[in-house]
Short mmCIF file of C-alpha atoms in Angstrom, two decimals:
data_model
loop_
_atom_site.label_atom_id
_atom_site.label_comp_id
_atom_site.label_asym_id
_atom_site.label_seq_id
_atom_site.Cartn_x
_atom_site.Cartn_y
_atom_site.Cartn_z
CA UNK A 1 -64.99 -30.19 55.90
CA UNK A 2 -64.25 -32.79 58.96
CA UNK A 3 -61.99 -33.26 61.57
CA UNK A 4 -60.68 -36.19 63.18
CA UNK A 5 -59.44 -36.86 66.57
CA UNK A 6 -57.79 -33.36 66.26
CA UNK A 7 -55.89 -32.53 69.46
CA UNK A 8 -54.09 -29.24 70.00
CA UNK A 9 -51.43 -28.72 72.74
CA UNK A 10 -49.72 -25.33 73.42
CA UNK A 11 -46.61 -26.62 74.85
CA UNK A 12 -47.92 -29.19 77.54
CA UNK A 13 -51.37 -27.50 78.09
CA UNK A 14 -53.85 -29.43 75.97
CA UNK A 15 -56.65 -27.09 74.21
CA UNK A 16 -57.88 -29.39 72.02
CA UNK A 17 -59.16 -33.14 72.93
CA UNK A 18 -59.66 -35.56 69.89
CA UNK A 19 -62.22 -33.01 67.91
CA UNK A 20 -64.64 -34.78 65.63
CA UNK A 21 -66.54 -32.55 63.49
CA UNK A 22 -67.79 -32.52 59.81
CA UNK A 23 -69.84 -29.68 58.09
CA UNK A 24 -71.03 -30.81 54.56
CA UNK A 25 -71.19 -28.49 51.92
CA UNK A 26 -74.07 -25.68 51.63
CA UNK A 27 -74.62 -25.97 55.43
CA UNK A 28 -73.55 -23.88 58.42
CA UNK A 29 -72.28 -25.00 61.64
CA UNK A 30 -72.45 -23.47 65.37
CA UNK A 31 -69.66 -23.92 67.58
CA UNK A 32 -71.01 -22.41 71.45
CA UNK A 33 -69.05 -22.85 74.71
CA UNK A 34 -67.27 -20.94 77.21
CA UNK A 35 -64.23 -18.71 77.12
CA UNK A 36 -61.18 -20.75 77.61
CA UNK A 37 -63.23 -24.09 75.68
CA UNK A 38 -60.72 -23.76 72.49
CA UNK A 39 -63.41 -22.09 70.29
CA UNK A 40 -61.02 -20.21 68.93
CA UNK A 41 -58.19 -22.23 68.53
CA UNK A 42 -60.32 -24.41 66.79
CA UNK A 43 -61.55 -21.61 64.20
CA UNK A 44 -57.26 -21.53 63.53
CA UNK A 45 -57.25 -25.57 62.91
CA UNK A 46 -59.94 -25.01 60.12
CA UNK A 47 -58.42 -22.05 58.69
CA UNK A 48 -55.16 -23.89 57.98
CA UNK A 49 -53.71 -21.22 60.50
CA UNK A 50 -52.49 -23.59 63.50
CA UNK A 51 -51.31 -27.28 62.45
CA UNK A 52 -53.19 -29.78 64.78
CA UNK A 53 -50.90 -31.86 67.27
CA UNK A 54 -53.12 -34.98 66.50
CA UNK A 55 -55.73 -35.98 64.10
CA UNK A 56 -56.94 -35.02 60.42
CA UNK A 57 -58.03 -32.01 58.99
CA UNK A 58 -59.98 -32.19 55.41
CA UNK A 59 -61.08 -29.22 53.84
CA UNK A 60 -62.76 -29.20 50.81
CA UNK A 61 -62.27 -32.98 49.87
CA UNK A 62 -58.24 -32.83 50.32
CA UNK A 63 -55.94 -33.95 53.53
CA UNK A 64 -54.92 -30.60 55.12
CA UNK A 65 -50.51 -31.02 54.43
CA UNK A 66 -48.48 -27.89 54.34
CA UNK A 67 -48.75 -28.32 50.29
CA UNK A 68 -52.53 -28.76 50.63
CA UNK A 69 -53.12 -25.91 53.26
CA UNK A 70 -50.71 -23.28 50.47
CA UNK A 71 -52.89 -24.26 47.68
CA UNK A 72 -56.74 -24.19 49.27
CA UNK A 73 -55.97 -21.36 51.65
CA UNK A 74 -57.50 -18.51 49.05
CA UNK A 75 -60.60 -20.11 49.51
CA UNK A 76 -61.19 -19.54 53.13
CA UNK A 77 -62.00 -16.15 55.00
CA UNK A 78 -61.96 -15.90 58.54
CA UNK A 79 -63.85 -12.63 60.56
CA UNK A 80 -61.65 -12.92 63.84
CA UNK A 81 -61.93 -11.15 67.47
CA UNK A 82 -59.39 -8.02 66.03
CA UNK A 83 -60.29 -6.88 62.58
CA UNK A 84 -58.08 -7.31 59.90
CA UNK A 85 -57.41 -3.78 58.95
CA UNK A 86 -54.72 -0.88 58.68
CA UNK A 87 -55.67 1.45 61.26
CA UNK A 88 -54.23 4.44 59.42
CA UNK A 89 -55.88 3.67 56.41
CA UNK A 90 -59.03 4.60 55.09
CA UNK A 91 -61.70 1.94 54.88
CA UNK A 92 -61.37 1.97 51.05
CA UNK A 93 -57.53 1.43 51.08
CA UNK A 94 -58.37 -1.62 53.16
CA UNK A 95 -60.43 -3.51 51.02
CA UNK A 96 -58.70 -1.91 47.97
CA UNK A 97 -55.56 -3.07 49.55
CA UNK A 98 -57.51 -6.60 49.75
CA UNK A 99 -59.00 -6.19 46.49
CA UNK A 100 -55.70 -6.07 44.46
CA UNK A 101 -53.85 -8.84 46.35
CA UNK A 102 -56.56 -10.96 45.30
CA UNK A 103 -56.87 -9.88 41.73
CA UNK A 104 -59.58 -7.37 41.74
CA UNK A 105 -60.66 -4.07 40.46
CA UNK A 106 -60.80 -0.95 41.83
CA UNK A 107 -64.27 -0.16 40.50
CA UNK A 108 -65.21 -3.54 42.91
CA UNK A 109 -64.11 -1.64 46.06
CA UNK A 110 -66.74 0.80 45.85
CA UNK A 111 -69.55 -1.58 45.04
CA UNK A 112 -68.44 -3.64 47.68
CA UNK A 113 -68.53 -0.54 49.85
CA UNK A 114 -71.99 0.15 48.97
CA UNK A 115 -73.45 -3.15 49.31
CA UNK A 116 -71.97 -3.09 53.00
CA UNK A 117 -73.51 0.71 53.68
CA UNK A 118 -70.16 2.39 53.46
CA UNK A 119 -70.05 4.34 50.36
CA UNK A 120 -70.37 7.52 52.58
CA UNK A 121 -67.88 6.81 54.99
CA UNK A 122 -65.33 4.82 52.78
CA UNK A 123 -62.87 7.52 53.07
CA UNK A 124 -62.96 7.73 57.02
CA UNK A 125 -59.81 5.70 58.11
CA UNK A 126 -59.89 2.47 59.76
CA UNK A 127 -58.92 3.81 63.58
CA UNK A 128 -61.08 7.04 63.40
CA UNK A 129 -63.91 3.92 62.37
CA UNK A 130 -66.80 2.40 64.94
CA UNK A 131 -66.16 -1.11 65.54
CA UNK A 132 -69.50 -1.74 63.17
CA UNK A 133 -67.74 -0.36 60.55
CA UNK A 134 -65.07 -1.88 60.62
CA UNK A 135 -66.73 -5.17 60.94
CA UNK A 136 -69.05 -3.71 57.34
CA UNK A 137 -65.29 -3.40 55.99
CA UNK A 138 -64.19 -7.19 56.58
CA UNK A 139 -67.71 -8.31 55.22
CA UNK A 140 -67.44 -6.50 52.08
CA UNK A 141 -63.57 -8.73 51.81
CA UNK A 142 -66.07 -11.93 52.26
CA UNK A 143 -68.61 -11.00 49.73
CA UNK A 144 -65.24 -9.67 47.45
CA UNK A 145 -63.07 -12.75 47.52
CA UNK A 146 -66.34 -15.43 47.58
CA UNK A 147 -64.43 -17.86 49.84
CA UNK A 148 -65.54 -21.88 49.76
CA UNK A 149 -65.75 -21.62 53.59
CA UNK A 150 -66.45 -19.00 55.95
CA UNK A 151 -65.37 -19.02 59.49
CA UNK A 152 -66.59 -16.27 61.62
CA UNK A 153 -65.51 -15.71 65.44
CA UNK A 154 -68.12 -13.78 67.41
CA UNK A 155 -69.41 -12.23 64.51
CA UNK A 156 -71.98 -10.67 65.91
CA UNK A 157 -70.37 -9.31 68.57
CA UNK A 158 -71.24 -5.54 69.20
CA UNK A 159 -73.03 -5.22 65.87
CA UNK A 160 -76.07 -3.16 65.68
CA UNK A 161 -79.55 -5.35 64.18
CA UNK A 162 -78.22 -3.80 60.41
CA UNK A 163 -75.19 -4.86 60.75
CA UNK A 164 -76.25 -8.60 62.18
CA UNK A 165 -78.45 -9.11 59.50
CA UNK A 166 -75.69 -7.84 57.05
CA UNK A 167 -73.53 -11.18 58.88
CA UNK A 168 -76.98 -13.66 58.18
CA UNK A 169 -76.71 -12.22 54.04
CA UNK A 170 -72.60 -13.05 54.09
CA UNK A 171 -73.46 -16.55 55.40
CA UNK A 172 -76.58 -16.93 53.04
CA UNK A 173 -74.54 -15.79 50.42
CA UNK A 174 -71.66 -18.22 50.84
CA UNK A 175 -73.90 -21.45 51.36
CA UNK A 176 -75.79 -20.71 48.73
CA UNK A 177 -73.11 -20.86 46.36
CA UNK A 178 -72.34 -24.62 47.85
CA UNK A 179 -69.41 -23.04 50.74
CA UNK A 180 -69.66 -23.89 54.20
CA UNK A 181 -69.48 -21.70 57.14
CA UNK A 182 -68.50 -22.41 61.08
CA UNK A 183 -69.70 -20.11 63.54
CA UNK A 184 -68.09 -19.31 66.92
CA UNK A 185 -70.40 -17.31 69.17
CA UNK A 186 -71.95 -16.90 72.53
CA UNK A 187 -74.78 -15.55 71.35
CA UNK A 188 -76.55 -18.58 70.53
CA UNK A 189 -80.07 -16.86 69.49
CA UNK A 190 -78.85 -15.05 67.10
CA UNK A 191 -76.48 -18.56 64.96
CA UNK A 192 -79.50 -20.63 65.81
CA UNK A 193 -81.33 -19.59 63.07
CA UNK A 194 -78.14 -19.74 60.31
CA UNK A 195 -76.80 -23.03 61.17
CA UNK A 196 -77.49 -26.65 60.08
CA UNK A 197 -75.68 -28.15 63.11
CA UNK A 198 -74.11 -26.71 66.58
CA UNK A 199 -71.65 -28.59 68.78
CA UNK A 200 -70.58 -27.62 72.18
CA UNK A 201 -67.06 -26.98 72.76
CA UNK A 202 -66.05 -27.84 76.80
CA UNK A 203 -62.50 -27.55 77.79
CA UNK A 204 -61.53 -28.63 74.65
CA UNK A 205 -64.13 -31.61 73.80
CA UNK A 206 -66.96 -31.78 71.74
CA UNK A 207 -69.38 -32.95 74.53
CA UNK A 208 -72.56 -32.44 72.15
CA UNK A 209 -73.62 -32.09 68.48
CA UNK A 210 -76.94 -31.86 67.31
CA UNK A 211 -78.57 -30.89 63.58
CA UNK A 212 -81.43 -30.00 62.59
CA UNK B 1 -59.28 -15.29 40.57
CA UNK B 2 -55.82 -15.42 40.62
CA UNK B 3 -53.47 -12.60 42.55
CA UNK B 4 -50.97 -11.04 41.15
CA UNK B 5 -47.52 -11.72 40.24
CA UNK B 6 -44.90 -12.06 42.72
CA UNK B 7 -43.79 -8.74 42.19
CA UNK B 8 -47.22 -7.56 41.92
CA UNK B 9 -47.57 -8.20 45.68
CA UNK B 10 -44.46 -6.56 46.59
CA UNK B 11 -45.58 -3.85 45.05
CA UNK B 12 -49.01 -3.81 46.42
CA UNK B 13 -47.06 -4.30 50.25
CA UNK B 14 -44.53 -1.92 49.67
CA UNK B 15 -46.84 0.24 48.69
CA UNK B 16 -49.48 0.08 51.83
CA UNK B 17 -46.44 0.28 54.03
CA UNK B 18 -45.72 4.02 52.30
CA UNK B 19 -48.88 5.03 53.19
CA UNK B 20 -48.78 3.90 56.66
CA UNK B 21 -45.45 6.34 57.26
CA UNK B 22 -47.82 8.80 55.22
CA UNK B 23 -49.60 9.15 57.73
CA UNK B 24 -48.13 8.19 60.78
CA UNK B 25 -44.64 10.29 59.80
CA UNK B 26 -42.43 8.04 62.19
CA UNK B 27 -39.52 8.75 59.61
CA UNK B 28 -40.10 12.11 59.23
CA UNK B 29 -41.41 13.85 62.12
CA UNK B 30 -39.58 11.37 64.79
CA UNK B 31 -36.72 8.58 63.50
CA UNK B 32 -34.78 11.69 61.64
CA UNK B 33 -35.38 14.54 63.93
CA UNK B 34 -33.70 12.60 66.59
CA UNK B 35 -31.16 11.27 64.06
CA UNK B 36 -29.86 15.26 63.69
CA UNK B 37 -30.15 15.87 67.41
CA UNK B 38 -28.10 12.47 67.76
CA UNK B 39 -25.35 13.81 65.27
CA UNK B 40 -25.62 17.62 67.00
CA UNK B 41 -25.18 16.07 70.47
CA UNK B 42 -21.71 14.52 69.55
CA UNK B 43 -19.64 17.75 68.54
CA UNK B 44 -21.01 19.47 71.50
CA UNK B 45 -20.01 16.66 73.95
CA UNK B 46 -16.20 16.67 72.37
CA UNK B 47 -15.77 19.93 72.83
CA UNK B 48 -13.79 22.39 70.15
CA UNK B 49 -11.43 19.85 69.18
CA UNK B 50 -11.96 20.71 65.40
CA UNK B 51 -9.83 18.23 63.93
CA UNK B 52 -11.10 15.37 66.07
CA UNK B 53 -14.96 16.36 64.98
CA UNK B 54 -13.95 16.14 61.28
CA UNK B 55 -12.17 12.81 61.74
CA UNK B 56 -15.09 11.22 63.54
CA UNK B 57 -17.87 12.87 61.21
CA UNK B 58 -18.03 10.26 58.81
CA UNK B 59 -17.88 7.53 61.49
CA UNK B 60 -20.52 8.98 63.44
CA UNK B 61 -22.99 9.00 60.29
CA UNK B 62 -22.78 5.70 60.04
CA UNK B 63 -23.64 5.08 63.68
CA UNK B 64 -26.17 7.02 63.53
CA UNK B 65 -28.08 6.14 60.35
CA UNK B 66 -27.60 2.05 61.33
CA UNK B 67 -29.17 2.76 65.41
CA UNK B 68 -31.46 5.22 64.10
CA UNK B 69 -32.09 3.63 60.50
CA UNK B 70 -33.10 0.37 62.31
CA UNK B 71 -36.01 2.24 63.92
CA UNK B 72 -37.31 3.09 60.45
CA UNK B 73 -37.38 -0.66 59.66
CA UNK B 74 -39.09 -2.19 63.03
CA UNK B 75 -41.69 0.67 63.02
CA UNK B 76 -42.28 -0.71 59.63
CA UNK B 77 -43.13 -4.20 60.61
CA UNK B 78 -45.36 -2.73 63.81
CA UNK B 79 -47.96 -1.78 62.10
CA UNK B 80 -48.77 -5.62 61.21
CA UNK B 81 -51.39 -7.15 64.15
CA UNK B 82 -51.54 -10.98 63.69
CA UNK B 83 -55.01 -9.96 62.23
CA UNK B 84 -53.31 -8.32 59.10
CA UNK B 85 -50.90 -11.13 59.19
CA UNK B 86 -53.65 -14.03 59.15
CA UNK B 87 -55.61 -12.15 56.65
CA UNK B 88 -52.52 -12.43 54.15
CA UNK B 89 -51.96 -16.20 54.92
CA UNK B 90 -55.24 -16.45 53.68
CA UNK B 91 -55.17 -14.16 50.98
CA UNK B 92 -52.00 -16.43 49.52
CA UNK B 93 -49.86 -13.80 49.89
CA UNK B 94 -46.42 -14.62 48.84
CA UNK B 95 -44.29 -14.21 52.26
CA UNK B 96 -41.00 -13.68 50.01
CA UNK B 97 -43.01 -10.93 48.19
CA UNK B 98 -44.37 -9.77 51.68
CA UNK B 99 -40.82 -9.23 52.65
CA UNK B 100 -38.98 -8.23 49.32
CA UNK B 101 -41.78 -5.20 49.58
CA UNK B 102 -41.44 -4.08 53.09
CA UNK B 103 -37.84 -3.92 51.93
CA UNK B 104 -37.68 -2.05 49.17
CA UNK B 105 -40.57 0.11 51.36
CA UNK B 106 -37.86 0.90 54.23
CA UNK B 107 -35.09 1.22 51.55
CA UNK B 108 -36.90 4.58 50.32
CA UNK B 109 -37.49 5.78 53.73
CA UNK B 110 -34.04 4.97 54.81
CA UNK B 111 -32.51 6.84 51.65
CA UNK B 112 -34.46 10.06 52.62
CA UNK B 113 -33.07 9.75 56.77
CA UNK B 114 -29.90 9.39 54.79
CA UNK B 115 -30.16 11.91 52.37
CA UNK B 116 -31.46 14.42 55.06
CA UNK B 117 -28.83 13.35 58.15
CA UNK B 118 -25.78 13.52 55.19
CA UNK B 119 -25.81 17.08 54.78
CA UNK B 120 -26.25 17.40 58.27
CA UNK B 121 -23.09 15.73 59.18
CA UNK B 122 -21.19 17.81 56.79
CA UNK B 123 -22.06 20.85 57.89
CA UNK B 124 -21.86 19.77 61.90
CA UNK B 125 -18.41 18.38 62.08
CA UNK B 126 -16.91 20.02 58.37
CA UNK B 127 -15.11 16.54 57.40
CA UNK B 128 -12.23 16.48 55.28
CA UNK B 129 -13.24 16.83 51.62
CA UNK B 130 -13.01 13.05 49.48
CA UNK B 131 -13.21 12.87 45.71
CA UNK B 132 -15.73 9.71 44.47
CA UNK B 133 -18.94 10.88 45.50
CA UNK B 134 -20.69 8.27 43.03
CA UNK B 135 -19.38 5.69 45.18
CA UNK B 136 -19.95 7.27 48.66
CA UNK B 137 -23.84 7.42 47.01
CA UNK B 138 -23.43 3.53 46.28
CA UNK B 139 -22.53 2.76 49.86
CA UNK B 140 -25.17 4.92 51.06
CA UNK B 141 -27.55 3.06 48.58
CA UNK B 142 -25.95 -0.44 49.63
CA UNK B 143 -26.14 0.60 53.50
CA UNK B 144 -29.73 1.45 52.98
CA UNK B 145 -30.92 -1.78 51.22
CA UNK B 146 -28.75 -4.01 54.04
CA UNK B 147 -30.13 -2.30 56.84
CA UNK B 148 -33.78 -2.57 55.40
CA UNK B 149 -32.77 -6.15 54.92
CA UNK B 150 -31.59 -6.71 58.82
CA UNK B 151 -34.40 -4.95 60.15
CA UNK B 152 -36.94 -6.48 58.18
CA UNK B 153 -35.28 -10.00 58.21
CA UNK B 154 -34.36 -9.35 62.21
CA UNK B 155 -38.83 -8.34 62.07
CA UNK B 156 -39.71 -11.92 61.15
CA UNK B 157 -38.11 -13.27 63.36
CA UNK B 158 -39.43 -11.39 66.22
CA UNK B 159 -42.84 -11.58 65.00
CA UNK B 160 -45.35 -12.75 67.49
CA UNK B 161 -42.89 -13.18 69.92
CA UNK B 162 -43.85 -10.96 73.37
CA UNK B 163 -40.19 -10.30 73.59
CA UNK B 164 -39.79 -8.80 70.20
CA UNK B 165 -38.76 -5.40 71.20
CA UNK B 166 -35.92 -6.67 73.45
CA UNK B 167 -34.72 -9.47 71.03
CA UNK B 168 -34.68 -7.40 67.55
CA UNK B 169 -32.14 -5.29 68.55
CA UNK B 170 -30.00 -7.55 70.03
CA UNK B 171 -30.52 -9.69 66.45
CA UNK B 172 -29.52 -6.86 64.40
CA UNK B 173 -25.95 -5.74 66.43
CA UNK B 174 -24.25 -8.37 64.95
CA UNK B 175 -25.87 -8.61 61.41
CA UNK B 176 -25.24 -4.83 61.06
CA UNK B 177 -21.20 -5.34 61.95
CA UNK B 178 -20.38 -6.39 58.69
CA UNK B 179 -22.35 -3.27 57.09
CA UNK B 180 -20.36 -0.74 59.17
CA UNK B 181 -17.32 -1.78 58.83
CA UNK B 182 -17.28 -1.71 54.91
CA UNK B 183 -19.11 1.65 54.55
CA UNK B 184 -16.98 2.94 57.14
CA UNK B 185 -13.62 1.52 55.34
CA UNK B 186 -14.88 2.30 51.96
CA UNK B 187 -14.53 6.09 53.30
CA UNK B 188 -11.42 5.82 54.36
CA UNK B 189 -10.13 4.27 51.72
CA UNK B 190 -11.62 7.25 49.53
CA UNK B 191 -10.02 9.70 51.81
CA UNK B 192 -6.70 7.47 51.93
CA UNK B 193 -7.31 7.26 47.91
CA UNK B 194 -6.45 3.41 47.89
CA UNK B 195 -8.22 0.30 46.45
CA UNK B 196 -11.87 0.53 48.40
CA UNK B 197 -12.55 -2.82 46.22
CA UNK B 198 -12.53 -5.12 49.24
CA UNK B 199 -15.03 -2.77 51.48
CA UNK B 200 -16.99 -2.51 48.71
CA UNK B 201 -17.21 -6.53 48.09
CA UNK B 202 -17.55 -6.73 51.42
CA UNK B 203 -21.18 -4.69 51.18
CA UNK B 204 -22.21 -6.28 48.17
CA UNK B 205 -21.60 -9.87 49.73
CA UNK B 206 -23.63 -9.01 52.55
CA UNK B 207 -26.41 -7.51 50.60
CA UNK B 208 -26.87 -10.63 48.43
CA UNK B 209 -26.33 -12.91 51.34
CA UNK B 210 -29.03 -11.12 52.96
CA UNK B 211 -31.66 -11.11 50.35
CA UNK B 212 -31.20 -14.67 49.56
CA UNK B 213 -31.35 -15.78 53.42
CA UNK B 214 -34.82 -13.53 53.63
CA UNK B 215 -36.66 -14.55 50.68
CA UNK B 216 -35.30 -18.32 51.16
CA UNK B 217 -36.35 -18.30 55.09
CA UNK B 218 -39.86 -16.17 54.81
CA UNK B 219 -42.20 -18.82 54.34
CA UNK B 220 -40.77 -20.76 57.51
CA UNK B 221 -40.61 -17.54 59.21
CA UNK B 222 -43.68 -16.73 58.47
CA UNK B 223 -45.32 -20.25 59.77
CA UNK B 224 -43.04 -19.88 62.70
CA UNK B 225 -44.88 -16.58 63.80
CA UNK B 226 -48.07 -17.94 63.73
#
């Protein structure tokens, strides 16, 4: 994955100042900087979610285009701030829900369920649900739909130790089948140890990159 | 792994939006409650004018179902954050099938307000008696399915916009014109027994028109919301 001189502008307020950032395959990458830096917005550019004003975008080998972005986008997850979940449904109907649209079984739900710790609470709906679990619910999707690149905002954000080292396996899990994942966090200690590279993000420029 | 079929996903969408109303009941416990109230306000307001009641009965359905029916579709299309939204970008959803599902979705809900506030209306203001109740069941059907296509249609277009709730409304007055005049005129043609072929074009046109201008404009309006 790289970017190029991406810019983003909402309207006239730049967020985004001539990006350059490339995470090969099999690695992870750290994106740290303050609240307002375009972290976020960012995350969007990668996930094919928000078209940059300015520069390139390739994921996967390809040019991101509207054509290209339609076709590769069922290879990316993204773990945002909100979760991505129907309040008034239970955590099974979720990922079921999830499951289906992307062409799997049933009988995958509750393994996926399981593997996250939820088989005992998979029939506890979504708002009536601890932010932890709710978080276990999007990281069983991950582990479900296998995605080529993994972008994860905050991810350990308000996670007990379980559940952060349940967020190291998803990462693990994805690089080791050759993906790529881009952390956004503030919590620094805890990516340091998952990621290849870390850049930090000031008012919308890269001011440093470093890999180990 | 590949998804499933275009109408697969409809399926799948129509079929989480059910559940949602399962267990929120918006349609049943609040959108037709204050549908009946709506309709048992009116007769009390005019008074004992008996004929007058009966002549605006039918009328006053149709008002109703359309303001209150257009509740049933925007509470459908609340319950997506841009979260859920995102995640089905990414999943590849379909947006046509993402919006022919939330149709058909709001279509069965709107056929049960309908088929609960109909009786209702008959009993409240005792309208004169029509023969052709297949076809007053068609333009019931056809008014459900082009409301459902207004609200959900009127829905994208909102969507992410912080003005949503002000805007959708004022989006769906004039889309909805066109759908109460011909269910309205198909009645009194029935009561009138003349030709109710034009009113009835007249709802079929709009129908189609609809349906093609949703499932041709979702992806944009999709992108758009983002």
């Amino acid at each position: 994955m790289q970017l190029h001189g991406v810019a983003v502008r909402y309207g006239r307020v730049p967020v985004l100042k001539g990006v350059e950032l490339a995470v090969p395959s099999g690695e992870a990458a750290g994106i740290v900087g303050p609240n307002g830096s375009g972290k976020s917005t960012l995350l969007r550019v990668l996930a094919t979610l928000l078209r940059p004003t300015e520069g390139s975008v390739a994921v996967f080998g390809t040019e991101m285009g509207e054509a290209t972005a339609f076709a590769i986008r069922r290879r990316i997850a993204l773990i945002g701030h909100q979760p991505a979940l129907y309040p008034q449904l239970t955590l099974r109907e979720n990922l079921a829900f999830v499951a289906r649209l992307s062409g799997h079984t049933d009988e995958r739900v509750d393994e996926m369920l399981d593997v996250v710790g939820l088989g005992g609470a998979k029939h506890r709906r979504a708002e009536q649900s601890s932010h932890g679990m709710q978080r276990r619910v999007e990281f069983a999707r991950v582990i479900l739909t296998r995605p080529d690149l993994l972008l994860l905002d905050e991810a350990h954000a308000g996670l007990d130790r379980e559940a952060g080292q349940l967020v190291d396996a998803v990462v693990e899990n994805v690089r080791s089948r050759g993906g790529a994942a881009v952390f956004v966090s503030h919590e620094l200690d805890r990516m340091l140890p998952l990621v290849q590279s870390t850049y930090e993000l000031t008012g919308g420029i890269v001011i440093a990159g470093s890999s180990s | 792994m590949s998804g499933p079929s275009f109408w697969g996903q409809a399926y799948e969408i129509g079929l989480k939006d059910l559940r949602v109303e399962g267990r929120t009941g918006e349609v049943l416990n609040i959108t037709i409650p204050f549908g009946a109230v709506a309709l048992l306000l009116i007769p009390l307001a005019i008074g004992t004018d008996r004929p007058l009641i009966a002549s605006i009965g039918p009328g006053m359905f149709w008002v109703v179902t359309l303001l209150f029916g257009m509740l049933v579709t925007f509470r459908q299309s609340a319950t997506e954050s841009s979260a859920n939204r995102e995640m089905m970008v990414l999943l590849g959803v379909d947006p046509a099938a993402q919006f022919a599902g939330r149709v058909v979705a709001s279509v069965l809900l709107l056929l049960v307000f309908e088929g609960v506030l109909a009786p209702a209306t008959i009993i409240l203001y005792n309208p004169d008696p029509v023969e052709g109740w297949a076809i007053l069941i068609l333009v019931l059907l056809l008014m459900a399915v082009g409301l459902a296509l207004i609200g959900t249609l009127a829905s994208g277009i909102t969507a992410g916009l912080r003005s949503r709730n002000t805007l959708a409304p004022l989006l769906v007055a004039p889309l909805a014109l066109p759908l109460l005049v011909g269910a309205s005129q198909t009645y009194e043609a029935l009561a009138q027994k003349s030709s109710i072929l034009t009113p009835i074009l007249l709802l079929l046109a709009v129908v189609l028109g609809l349906a093609v201008v949703g499932v041709l404009t979702a992806r944009f309006l999709e992108e758009a919301s983002r």
